[in-house]
mmCIF file of C-alpha atoms and ligand atoms in Angstrom:
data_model
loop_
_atom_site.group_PDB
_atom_site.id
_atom_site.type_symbol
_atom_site.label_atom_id
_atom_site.label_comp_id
_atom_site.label_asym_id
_atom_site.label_seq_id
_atom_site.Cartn_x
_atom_site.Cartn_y
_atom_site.Cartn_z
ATOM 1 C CA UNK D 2 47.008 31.869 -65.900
ATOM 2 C CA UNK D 3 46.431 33.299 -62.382
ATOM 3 C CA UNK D 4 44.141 31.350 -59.986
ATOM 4 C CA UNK D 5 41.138 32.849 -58.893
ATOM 5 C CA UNK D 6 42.824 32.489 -55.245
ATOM 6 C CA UNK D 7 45.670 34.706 -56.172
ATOM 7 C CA UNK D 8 43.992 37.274 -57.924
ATOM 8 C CA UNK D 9 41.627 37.817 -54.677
ATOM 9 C CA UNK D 10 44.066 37.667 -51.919
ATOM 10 C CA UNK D 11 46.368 40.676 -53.756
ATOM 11 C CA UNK D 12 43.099 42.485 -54.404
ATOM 12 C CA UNK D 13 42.391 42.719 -50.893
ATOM 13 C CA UNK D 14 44.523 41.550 -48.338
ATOM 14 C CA UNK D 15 46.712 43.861 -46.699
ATOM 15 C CA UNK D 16 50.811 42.717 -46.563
ATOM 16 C CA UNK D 17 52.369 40.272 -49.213
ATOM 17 C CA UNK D 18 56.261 39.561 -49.472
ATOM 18 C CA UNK D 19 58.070 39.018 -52.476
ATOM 19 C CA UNK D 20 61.453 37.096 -52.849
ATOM 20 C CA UNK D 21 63.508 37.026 -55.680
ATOM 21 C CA UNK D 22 66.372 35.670 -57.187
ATOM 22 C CA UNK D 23 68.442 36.286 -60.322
ATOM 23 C CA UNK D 24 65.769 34.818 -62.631
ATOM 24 C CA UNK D 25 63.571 38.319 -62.194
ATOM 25 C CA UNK D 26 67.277 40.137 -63.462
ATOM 26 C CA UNK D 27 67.768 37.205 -66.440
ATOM 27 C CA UNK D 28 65.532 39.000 -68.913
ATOM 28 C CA UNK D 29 67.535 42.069 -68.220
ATOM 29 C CA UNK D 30 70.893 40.331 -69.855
ATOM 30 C CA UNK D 31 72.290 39.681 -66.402
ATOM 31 C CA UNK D 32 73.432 35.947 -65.900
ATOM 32 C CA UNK D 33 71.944 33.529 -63.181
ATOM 33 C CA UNK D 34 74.153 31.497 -61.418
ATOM 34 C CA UNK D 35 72.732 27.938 -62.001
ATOM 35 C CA UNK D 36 71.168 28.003 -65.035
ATOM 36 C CA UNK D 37 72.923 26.267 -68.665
ATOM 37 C CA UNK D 38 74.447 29.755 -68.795
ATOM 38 C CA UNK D 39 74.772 30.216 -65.297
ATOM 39 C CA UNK D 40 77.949 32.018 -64.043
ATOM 40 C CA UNK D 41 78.880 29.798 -62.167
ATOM 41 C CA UNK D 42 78.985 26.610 -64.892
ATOM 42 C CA UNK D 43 82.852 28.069 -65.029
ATOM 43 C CA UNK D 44 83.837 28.701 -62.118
ATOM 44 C CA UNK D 45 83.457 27.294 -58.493
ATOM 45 C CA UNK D 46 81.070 29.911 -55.967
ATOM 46 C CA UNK D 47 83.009 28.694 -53.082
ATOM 47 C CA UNK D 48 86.843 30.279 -54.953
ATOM 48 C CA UNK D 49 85.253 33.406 -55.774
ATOM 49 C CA UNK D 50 82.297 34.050 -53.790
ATOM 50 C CA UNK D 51 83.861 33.493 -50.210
ATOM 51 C CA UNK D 52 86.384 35.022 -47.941
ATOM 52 C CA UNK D 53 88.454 32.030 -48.241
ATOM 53 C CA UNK D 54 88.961 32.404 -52.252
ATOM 54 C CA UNK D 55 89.390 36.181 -52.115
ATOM 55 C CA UNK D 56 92.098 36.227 -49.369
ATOM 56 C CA UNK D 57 93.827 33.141 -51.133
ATOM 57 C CA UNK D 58 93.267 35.128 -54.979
ATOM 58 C CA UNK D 59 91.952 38.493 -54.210
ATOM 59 C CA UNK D 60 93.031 39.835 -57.382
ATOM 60 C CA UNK D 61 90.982 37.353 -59.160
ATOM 61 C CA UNK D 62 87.994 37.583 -57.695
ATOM 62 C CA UNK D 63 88.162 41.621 -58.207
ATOM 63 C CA UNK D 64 88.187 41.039 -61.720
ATOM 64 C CA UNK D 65 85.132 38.933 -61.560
ATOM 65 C CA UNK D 66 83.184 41.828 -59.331
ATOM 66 C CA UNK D 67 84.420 44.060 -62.207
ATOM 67 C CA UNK D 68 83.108 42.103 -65.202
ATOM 68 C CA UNK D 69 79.929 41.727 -63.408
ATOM 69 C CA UNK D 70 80.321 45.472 -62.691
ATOM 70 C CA UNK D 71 80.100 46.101 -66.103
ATOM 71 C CA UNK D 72 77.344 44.069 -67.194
ATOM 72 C CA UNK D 73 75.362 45.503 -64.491
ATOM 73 C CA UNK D 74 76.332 48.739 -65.403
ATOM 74 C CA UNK D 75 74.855 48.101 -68.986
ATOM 75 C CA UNK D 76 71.855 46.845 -68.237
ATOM 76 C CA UNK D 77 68.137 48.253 -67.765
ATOM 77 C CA UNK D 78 65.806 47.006 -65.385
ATOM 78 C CA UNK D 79 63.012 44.938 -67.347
ATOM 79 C CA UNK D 80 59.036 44.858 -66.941
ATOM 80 C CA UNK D 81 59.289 42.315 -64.279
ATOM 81 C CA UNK D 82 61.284 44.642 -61.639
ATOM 82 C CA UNK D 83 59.288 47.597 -62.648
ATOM 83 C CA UNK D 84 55.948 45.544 -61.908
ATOM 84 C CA UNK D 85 56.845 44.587 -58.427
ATOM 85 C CA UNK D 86 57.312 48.878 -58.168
ATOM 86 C CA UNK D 87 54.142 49.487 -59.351
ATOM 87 C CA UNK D 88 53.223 46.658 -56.574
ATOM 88 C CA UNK D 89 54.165 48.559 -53.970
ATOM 89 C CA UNK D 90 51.524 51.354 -55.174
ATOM 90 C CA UNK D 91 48.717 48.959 -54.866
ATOM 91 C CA UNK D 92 49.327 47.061 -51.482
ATOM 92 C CA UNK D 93 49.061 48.264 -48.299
ATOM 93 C CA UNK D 94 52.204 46.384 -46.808
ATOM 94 C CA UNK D 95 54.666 45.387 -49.691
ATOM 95 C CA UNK D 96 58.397 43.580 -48.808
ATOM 96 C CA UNK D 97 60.877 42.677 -51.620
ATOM 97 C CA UNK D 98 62.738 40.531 -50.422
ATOM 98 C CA UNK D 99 65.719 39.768 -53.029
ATOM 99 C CA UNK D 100 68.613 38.012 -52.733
ATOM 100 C CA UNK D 101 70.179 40.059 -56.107
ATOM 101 C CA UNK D 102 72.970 41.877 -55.456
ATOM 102 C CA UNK D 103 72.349 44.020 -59.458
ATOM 103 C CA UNK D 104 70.558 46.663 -57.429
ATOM 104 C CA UNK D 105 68.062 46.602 -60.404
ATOM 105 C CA UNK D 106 65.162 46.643 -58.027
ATOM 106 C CA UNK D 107 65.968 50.172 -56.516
ATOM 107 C CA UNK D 108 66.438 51.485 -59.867
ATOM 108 C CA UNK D 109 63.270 50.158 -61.376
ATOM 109 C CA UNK D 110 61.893 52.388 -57.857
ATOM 110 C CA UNK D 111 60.895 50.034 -55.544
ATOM 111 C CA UNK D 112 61.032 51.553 -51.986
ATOM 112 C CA UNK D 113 60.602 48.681 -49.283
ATOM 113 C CA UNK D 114 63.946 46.393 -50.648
ATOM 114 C CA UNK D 115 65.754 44.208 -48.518
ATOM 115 C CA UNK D 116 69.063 43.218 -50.099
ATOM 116 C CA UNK D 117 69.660 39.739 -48.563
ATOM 117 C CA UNK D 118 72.878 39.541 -50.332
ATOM 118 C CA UNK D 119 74.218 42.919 -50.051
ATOM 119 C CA UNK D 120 74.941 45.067 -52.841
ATOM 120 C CA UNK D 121 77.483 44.630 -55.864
ATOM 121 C CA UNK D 122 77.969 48.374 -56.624
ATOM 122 C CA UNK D 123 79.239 49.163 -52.597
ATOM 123 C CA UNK D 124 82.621 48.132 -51.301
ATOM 124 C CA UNK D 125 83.668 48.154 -47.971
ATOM 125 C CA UNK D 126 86.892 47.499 -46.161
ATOM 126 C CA UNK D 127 88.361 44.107 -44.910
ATOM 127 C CA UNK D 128 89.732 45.922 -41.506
ATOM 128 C CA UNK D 129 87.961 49.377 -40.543
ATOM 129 C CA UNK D 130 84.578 47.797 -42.358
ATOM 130 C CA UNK D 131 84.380 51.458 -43.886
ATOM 131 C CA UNK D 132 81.725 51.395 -46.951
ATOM 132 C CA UNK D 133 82.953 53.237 -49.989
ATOM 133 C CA UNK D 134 80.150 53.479 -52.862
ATOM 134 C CA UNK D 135 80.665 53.476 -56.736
ATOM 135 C CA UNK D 136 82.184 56.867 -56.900
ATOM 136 C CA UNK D 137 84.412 57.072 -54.379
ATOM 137 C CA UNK D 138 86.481 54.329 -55.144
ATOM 138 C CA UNK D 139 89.478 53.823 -57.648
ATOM 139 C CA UNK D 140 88.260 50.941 -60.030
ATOM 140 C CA UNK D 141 91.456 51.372 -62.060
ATOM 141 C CA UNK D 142 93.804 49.433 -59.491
ATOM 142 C CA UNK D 143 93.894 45.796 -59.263
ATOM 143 C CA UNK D 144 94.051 46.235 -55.215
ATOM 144 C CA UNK D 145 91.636 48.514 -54.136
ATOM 145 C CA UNK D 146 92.313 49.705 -50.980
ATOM 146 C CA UNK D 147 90.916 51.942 -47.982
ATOM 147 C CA UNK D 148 92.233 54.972 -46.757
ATOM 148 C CA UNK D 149 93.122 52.802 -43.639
ATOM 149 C CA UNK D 150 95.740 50.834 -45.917
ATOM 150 C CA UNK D 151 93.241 47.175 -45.393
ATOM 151 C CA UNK D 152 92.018 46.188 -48.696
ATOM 152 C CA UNK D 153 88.552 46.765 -50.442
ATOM 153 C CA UNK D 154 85.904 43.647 -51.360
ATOM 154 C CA UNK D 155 82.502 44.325 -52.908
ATOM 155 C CA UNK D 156 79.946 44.530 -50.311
ATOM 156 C CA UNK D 157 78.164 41.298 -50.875
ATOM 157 C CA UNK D 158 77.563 38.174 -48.868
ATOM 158 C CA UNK D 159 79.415 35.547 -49.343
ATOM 159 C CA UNK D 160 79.677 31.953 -48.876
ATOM 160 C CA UNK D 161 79.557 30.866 -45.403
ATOM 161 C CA UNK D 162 79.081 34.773 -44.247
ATOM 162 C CA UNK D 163 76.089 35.749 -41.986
ATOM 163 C CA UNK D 164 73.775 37.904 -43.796
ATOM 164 C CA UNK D 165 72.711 41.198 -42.257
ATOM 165 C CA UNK D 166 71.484 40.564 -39.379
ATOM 166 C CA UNK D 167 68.775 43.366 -39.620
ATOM 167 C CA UNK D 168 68.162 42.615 -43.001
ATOM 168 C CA UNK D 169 67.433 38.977 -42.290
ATOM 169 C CA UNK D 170 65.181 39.810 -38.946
ATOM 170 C CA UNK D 171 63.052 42.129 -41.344
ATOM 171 C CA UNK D 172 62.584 38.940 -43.842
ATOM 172 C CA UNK D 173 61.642 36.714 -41.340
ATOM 173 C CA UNK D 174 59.116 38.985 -39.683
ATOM 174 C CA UNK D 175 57.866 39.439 -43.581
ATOM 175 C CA UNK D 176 57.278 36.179 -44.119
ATOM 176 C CA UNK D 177 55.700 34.962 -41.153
ATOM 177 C CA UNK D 178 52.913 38.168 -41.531
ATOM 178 C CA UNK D 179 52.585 37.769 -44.938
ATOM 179 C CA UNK D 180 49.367 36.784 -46.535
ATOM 180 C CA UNK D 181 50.434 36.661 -50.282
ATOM 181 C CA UNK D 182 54.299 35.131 -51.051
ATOM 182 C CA UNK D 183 55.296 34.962 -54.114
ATOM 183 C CA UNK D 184 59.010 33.469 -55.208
ATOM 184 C CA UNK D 185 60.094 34.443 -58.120
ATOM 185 C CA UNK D 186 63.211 33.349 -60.212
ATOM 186 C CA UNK D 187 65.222 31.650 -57.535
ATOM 187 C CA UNK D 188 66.571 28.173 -57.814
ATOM 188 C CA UNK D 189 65.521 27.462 -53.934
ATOM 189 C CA UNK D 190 68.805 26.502 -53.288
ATOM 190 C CA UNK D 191 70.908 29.094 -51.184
ATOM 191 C CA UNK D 192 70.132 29.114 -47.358
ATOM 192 C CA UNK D 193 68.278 31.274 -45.316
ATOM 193 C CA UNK D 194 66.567 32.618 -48.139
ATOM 194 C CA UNK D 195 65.452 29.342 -49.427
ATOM 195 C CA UNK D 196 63.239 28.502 -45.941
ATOM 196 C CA UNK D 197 61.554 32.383 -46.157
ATOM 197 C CA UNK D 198 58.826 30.579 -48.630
ATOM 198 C CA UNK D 199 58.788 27.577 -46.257
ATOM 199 C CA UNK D 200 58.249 30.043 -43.918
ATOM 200 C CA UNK D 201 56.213 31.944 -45.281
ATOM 201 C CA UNK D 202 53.407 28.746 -45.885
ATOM 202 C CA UNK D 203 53.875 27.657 -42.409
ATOM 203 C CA UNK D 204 52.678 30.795 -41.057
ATOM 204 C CA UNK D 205 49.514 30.325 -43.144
ATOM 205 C CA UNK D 206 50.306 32.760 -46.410
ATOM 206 C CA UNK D 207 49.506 32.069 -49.287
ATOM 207 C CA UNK D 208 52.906 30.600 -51.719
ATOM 208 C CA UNK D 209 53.111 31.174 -55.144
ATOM 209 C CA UNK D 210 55.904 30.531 -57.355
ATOM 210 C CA UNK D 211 57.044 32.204 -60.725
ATOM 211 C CA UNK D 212 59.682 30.656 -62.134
ATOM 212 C CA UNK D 213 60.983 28.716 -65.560
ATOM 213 C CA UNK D 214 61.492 25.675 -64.195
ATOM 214 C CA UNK D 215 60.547 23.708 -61.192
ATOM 215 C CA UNK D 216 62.248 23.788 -57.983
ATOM 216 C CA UNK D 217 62.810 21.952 -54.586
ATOM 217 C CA UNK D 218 59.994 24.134 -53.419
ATOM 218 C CA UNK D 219 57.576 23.697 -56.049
ATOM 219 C CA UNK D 220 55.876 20.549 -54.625
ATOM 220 C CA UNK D 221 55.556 22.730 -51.261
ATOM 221 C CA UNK D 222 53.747 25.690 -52.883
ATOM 222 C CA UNK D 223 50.332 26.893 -53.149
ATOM 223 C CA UNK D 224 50.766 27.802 -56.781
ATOM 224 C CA UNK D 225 53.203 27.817 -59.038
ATOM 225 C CA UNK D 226 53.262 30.016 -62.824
ATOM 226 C CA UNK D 227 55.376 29.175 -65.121
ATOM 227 C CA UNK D 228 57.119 31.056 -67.595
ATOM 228 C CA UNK D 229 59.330 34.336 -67.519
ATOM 229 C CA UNK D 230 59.067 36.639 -64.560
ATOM 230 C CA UNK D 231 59.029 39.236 -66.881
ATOM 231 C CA UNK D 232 55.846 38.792 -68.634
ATOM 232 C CA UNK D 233 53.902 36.950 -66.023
ATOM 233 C CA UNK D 234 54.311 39.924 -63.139
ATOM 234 C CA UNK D 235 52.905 42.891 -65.642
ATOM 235 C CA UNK D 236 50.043 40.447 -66.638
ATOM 236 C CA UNK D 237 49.607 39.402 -62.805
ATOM 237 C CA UNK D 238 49.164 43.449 -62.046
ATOM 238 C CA UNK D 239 46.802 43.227 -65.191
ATOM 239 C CA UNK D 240 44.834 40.985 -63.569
ATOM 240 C CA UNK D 241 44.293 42.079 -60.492
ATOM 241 C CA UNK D 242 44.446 45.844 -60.555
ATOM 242 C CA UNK D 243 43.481 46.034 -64.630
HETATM 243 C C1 BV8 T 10 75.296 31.272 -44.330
HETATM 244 C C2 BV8 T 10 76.200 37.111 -53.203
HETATM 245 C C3 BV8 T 10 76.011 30.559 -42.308
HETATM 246 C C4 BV8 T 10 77.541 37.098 -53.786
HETATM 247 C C5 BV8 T 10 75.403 34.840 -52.870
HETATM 248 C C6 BV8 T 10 78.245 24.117 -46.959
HETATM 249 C C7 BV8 T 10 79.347 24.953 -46.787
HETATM 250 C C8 BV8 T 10 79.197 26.327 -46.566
HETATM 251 C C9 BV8 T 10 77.919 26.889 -46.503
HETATM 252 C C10 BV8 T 10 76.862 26.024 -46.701
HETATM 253 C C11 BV8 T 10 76.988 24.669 -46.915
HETATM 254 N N1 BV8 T 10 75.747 24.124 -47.058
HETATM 255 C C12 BV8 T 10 74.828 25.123 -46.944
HETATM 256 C C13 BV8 T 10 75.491 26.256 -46.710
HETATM 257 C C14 BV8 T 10 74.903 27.541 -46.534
HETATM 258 C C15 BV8 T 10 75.103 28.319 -47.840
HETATM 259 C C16 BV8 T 10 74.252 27.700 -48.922
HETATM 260 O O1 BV8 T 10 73.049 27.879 -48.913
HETATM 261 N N2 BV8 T 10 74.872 26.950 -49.846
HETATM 262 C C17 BV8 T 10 74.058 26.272 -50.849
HETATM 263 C C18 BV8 T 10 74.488 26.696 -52.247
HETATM 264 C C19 BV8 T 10 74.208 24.767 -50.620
HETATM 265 N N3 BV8 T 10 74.656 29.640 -47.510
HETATM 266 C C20 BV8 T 10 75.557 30.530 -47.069
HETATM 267 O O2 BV8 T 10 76.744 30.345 -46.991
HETATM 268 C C21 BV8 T 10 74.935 31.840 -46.592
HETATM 269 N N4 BV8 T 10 75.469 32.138 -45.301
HETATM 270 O O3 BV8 T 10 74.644 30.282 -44.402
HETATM 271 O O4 BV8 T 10 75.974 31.622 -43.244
HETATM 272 C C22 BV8 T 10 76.593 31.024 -41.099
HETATM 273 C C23 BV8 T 10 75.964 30.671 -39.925
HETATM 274 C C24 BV8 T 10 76.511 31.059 -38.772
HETATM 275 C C25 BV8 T 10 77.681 31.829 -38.765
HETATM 276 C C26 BV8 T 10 78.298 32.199 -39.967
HETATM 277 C C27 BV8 T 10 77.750 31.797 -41.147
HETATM 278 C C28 BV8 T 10 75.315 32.975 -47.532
HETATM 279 C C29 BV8 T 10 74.621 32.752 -48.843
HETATM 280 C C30 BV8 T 10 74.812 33.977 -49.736
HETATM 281 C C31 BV8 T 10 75.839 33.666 -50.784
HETATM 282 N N5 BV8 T 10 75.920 34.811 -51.691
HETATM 283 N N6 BV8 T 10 75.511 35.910 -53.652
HETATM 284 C C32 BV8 T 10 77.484 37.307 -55.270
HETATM 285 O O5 BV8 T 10 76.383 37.438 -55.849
HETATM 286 O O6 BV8 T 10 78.575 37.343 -55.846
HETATM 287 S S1 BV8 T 10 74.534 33.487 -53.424
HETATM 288 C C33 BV8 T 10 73.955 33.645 -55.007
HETATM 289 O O7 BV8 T 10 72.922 32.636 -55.090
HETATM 290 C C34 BV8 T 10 73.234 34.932 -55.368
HETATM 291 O O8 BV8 T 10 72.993 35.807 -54.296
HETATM 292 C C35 BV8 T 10 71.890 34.423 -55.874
HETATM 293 O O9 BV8 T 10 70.921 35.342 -55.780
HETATM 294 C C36 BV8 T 10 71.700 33.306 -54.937
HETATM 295 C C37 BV8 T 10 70.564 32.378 -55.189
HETATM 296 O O10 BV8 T 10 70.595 32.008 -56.524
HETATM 297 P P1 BV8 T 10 69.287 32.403 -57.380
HETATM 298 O O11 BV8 T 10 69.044 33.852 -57.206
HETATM 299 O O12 BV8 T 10 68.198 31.479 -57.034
HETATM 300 O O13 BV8 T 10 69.818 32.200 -58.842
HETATM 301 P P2 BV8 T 10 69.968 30.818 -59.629
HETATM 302 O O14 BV8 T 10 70.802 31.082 -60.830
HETATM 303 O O15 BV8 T 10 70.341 29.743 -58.669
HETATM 304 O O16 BV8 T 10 68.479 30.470 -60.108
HETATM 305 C C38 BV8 T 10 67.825 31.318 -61.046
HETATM 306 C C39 BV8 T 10 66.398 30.829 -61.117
HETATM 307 O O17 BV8 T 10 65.663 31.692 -61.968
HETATM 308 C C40 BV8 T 10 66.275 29.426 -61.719
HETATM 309 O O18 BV8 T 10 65.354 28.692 -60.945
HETATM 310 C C41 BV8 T 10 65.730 29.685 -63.131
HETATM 311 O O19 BV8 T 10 64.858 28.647 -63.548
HETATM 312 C C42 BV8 T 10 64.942 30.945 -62.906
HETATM 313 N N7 BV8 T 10 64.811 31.814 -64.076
HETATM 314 C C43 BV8 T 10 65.758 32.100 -65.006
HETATM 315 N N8 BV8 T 10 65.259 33.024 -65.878
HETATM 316 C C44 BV8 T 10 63.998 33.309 -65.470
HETATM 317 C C45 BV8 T 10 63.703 32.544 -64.322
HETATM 318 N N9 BV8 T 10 62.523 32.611 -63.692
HETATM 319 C C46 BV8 T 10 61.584 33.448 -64.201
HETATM 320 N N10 BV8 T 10 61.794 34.221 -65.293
HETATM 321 C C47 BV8 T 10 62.972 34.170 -65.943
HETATM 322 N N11 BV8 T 10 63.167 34.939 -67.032
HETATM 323 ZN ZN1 ZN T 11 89.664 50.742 -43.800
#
């Protein structure tokens, strides 16, 4: 399943980069966004995930950050998320990159994360920018708001947002040193962290993708796997570390 390439280059090079996308979370019961059952097949990204749609409905998009709140907060992290920990323990340089926003990736203990996309279990105020975490927050009202009075939104990117600029800088620097990327369970759709594999190949790494499907980058890679993140990443460590 793995080329000879791969297995070689993660044996003994020294920094790889991994990116992922709500495909490596799918196999944990949380839904992707484009897929048949993708989220958002019902509703539009641009009403709910963008400052436009939550100052024009803000209760309504709160009571989409809750569901999602609560499927997140019943899920486990699956084998796929714990093999890109155990990654971390074999390679000397090790960035996950991920644009998931289930914070499944720190809880399966990887230590080098950088949350494109922000995280859905933080909130943070629309006017003092304050960051209030699970616990100290009222989930019971409709309106959540900060001790300043301006109202709470999940801390999460949305549409037409800048990411974190630090964040981002890190990922590009990642990619561009890289000598192993792999992409795994993104759709390649959602910009800047659709060019990071581009990126990634035109600095000379090596690209491979993991993924059900094909993609817009899968003509552009070095290799691409096939099949559920969650079974090909423990065999991959298999593989190369036995
Ligand atoms: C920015 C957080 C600019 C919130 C998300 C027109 C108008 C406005 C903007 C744009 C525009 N055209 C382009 C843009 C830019 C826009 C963009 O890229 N739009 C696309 C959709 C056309 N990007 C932005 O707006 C970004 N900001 O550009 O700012 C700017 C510049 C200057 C000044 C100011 C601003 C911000 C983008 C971030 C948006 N936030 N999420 C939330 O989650 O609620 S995006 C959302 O999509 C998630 O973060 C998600 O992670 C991300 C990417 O999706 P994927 O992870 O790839 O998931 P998807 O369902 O698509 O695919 C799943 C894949 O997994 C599939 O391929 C499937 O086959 C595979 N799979 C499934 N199961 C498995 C599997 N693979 C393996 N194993 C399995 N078991
Ligand atoms: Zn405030």
């Amino acid at each position: 399943m793995f080329s000879k390439t791969l297995i070689e280059k993660l044996k003994n090079l020294q920094c790889t980069a991994a990116l992922t996308g709500a495909g490596v979370s799918a196999e944990s019961g949380v839904p992707t966004f484009r897929g048949k059952d993708g989220i958002w097949k019902k509703m539009k990204p641009q009403e709910l995930a963008s400052i436009e749609g939550f100052m024009k409905n803000p209760e309504l998009v709160w009571e989409w950050y809750k569901m999602r709140r609560e499927i997140i907060s019943n899920v486990e992290c699956n084998p796929g998320h714990k093999a890109l920990a155990r990654m971390e323990d074999f390679i000397p340089e090790f960035w996950l990159i991920t644009q998931n926003v289930d914070d499944l990736h720190n809880k399966a203990g990887s230590r080098n994360v950088l949350e494109l996309h922000g995280n859905i279990l933080r909130n943070k105020c629309i006017k003092c920018q304050k960051i209030y975490t699970e616990t100290d927050f009222d989930a019971s009202s409709a309106l959540p708001r900060c001790s300043c009075g301006g109202l709470l939104r999940p801390d999460v990117v949305w549409f037409g947002e800048m990411l974190p600029a630090e964040i981002l800088h890190s990922a590009f620097y990642a990619s561009k040193k890289c000598d192993v990327f792999l992409s795994i369970g993104t759709s390649a759709q959602v910009q800047p962290a659709a060019s990071l594999p581009v990126l990634a190949k035109d600095s000379g790494a090596y690209v491979v993708e993991i993924n059900k499907e094909r993609t817009p980058i899968s003509d552009y890679v070095d290799e691409v796997i096939t099949g559920q993140s969650g079974e090909i990443l423990p065999d991959l460590i298999k593989a190369v570390w036995g």
